mmCIF file of C-alpha atoms in Angstrom:
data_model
loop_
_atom_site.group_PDB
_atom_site.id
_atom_site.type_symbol
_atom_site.label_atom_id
_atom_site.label_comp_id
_atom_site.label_asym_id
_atom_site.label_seq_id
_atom_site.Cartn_x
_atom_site.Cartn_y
_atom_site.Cartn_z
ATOM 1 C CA UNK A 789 0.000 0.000 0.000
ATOM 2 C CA UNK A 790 1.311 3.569 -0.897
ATOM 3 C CA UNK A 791 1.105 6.114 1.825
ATOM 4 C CA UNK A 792 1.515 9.747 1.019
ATOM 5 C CA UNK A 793 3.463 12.035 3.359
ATOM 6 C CA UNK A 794 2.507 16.219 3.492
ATOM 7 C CA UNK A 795 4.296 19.011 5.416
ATOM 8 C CA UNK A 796 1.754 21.859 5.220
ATOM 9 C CA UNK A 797 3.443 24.722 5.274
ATOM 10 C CA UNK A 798 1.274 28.434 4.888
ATOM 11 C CA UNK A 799 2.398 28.804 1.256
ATOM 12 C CA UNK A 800 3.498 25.517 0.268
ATOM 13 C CA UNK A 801 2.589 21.641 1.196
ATOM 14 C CA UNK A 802 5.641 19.286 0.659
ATOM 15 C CA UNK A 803 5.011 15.942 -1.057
ATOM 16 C CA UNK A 804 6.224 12.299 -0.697
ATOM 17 C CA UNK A 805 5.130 8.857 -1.366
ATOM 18 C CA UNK A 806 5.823 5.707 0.052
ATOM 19 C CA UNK A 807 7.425 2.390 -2.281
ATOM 20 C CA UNK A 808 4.508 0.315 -2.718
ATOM 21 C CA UNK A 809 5.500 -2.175 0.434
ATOM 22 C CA UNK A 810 5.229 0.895 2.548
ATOM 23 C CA UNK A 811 9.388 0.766 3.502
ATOM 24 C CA UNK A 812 10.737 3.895 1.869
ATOM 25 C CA UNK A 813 9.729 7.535 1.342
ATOM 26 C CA UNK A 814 10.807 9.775 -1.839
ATOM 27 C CA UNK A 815 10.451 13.307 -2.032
ATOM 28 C CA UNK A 816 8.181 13.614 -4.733
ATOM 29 C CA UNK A 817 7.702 17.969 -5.532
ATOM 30 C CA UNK A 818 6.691 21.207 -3.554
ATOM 31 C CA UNK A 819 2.864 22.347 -4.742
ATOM 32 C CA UNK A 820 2.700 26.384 -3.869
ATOM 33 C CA UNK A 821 -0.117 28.298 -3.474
ATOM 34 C CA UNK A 822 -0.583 32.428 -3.541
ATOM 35 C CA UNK A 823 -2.331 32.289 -0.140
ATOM 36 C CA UNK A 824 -2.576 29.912 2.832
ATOM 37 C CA UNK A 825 -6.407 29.495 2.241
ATOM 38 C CA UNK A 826 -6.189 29.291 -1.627
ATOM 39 C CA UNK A 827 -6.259 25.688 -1.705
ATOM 40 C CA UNK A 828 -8.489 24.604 -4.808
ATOM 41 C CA UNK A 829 -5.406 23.989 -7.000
ATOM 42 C CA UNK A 830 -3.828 22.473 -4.027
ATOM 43 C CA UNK A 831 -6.461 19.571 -3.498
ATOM 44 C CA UNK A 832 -6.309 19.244 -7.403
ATOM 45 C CA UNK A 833 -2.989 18.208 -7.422
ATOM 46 C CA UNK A 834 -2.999 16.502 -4.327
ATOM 47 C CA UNK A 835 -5.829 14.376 -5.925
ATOM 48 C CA UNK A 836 -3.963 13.920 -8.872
ATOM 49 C CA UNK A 837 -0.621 12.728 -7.480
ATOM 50 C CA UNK A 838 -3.140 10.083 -5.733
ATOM 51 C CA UNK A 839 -4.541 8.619 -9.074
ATOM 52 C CA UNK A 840 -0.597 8.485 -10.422
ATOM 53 C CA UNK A 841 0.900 6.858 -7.558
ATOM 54 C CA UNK A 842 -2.243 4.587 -6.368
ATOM 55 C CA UNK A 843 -2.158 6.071 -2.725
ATOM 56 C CA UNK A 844 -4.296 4.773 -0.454
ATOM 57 C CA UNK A 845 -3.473 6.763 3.074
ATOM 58 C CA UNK A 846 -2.247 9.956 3.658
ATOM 59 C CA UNK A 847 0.018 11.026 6.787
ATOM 60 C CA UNK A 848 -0.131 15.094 7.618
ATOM 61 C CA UNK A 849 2.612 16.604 9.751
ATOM 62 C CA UNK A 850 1.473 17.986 13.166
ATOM 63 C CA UNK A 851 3.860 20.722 13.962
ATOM 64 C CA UNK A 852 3.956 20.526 17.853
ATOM 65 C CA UNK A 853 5.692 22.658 20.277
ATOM 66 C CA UNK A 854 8.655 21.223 21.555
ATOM 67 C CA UNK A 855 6.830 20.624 24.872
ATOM 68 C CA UNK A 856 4.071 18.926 22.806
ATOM 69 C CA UNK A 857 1.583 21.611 22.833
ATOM 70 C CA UNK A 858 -0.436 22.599 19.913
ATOM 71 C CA UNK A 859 0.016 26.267 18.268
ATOM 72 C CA UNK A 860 -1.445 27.869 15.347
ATOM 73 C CA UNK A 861 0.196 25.713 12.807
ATOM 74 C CA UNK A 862 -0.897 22.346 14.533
ATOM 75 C CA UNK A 863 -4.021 23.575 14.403
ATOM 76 C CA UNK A 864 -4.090 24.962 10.629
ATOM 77 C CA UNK A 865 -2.454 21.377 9.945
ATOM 78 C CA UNK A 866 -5.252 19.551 11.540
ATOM 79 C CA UNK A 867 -7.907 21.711 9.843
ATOM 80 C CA UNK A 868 -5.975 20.770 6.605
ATOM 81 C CA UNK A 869 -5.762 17.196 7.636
ATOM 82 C CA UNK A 870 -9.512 17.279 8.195
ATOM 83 C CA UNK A 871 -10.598 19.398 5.129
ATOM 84 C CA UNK A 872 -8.490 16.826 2.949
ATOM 85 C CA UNK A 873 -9.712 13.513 3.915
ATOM 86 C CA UNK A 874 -13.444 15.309 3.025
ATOM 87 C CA UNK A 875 -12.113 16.838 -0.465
ATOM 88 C CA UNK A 876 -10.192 13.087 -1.488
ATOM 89 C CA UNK A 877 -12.164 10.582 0.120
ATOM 90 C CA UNK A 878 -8.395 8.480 1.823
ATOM 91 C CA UNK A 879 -7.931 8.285 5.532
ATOM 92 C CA UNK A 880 -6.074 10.951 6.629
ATOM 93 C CA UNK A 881 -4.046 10.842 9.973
ATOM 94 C CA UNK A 882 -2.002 13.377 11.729
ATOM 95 C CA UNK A 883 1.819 12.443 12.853
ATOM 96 C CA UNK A 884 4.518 14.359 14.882
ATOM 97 C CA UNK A 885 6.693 16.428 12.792
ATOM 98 C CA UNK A 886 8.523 18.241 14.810
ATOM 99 C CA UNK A 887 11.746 19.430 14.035
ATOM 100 C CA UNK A 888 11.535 17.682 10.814
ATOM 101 C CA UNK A 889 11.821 21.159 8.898
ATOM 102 C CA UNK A 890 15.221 21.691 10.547
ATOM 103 C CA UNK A 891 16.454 17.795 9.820
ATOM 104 C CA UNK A 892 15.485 18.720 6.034
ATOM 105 C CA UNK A 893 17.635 22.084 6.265
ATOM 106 C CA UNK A 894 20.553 20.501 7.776
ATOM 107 C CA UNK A 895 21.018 17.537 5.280
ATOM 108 C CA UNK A 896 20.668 19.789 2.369
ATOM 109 C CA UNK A 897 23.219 21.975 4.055
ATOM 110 C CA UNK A 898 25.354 18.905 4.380
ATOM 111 C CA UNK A 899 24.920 18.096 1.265
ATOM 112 C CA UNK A 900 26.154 20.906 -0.207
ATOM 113 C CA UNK A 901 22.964 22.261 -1.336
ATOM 114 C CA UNK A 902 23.564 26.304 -1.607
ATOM 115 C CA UNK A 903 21.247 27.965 0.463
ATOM 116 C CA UNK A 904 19.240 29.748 -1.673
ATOM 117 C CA UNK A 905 18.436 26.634 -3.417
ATOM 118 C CA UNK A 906 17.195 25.038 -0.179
ATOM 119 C CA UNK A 907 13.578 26.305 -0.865
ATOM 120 C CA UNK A 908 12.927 24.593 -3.185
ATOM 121 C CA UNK A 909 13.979 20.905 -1.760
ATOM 122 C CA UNK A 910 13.042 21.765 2.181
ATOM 123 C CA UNK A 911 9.291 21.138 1.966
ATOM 124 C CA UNK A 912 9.198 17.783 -0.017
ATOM 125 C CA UNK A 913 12.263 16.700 1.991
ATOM 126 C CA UNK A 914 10.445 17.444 5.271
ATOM 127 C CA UNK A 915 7.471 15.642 3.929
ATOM 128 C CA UNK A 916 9.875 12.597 3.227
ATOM 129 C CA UNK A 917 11.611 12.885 7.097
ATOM 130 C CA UNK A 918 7.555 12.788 8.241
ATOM 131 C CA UNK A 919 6.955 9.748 6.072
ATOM 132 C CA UNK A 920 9.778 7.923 6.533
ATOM 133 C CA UNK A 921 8.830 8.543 10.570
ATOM 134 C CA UNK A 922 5.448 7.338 9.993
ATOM 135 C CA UNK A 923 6.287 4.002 8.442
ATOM 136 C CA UNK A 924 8.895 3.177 10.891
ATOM 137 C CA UNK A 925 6.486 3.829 13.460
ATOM 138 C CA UNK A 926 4.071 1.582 12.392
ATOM 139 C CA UNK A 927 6.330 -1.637 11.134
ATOM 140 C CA UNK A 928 5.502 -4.879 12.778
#
């Protein structure tokens, strides 16, 4: 089963899918939006990168505080979460991300990656770190 990883982000939502065994994530592309509610093109492509890659779950980053509270962004993430599994019709479930934003900047800084290049790999990387996380959680 394929298994979709997002990092919803308030301009962009990082994308990554799973092998078809559910072992491995790949960073798959960074959708962008003009707006953090401008999300009709958003859910298009979402839904389209569904049909191409035969996903059947999808995994949403839950940006927690460090001390495991929710802030804005959790909360915007959830709504997203929520608002998705309507628009697509594919459980949608909610995993800890945190910190995975600054895992994706650091291994594209140690891989050379100049920084103002980083943009455009951070978001699908972090979507890849919250996949990967996701299906070693749930192995066995």
């Amino acid at each position: 089963m394929r298994v979709m990883g997002l990092d919803y982000g308030k301009s962009t939502v990082g994308v990554a899918i799973s092998d078809s065994m559910g072992l491995t994530a790949q960073p798959i592309e960074t959708i962008t939006r003009k707006g953090e509610n401008k999300l009709r093109t958003t859910y298009a492509r979402i839904r389209e990168l569904i049909s191409e890659y035969e996903v059947e779950k999808i995994v949403v980053g839950l940006p927690l505080h460090m001390n495991g509270e929710k802030g804005e962004r959790a909360v915007k993430s959830e709504e997203f979460a929520h608002e998705l599994e309507a628009k697509v019709g594919l459980p949608v479930e909610l995993y800890d991300e945190r910190m995975t934003t600054v895992e994706a900047s650091r291994v594209l800084t140690e891989g050379n990656i100049k920084k103002d290049r980083q943009k455009d790999y951070v978001d699908k990387l972090a979507a890849s770190l919250i996949l990967k996380g996701y299906l070693e959680s749930n192995i066995g």
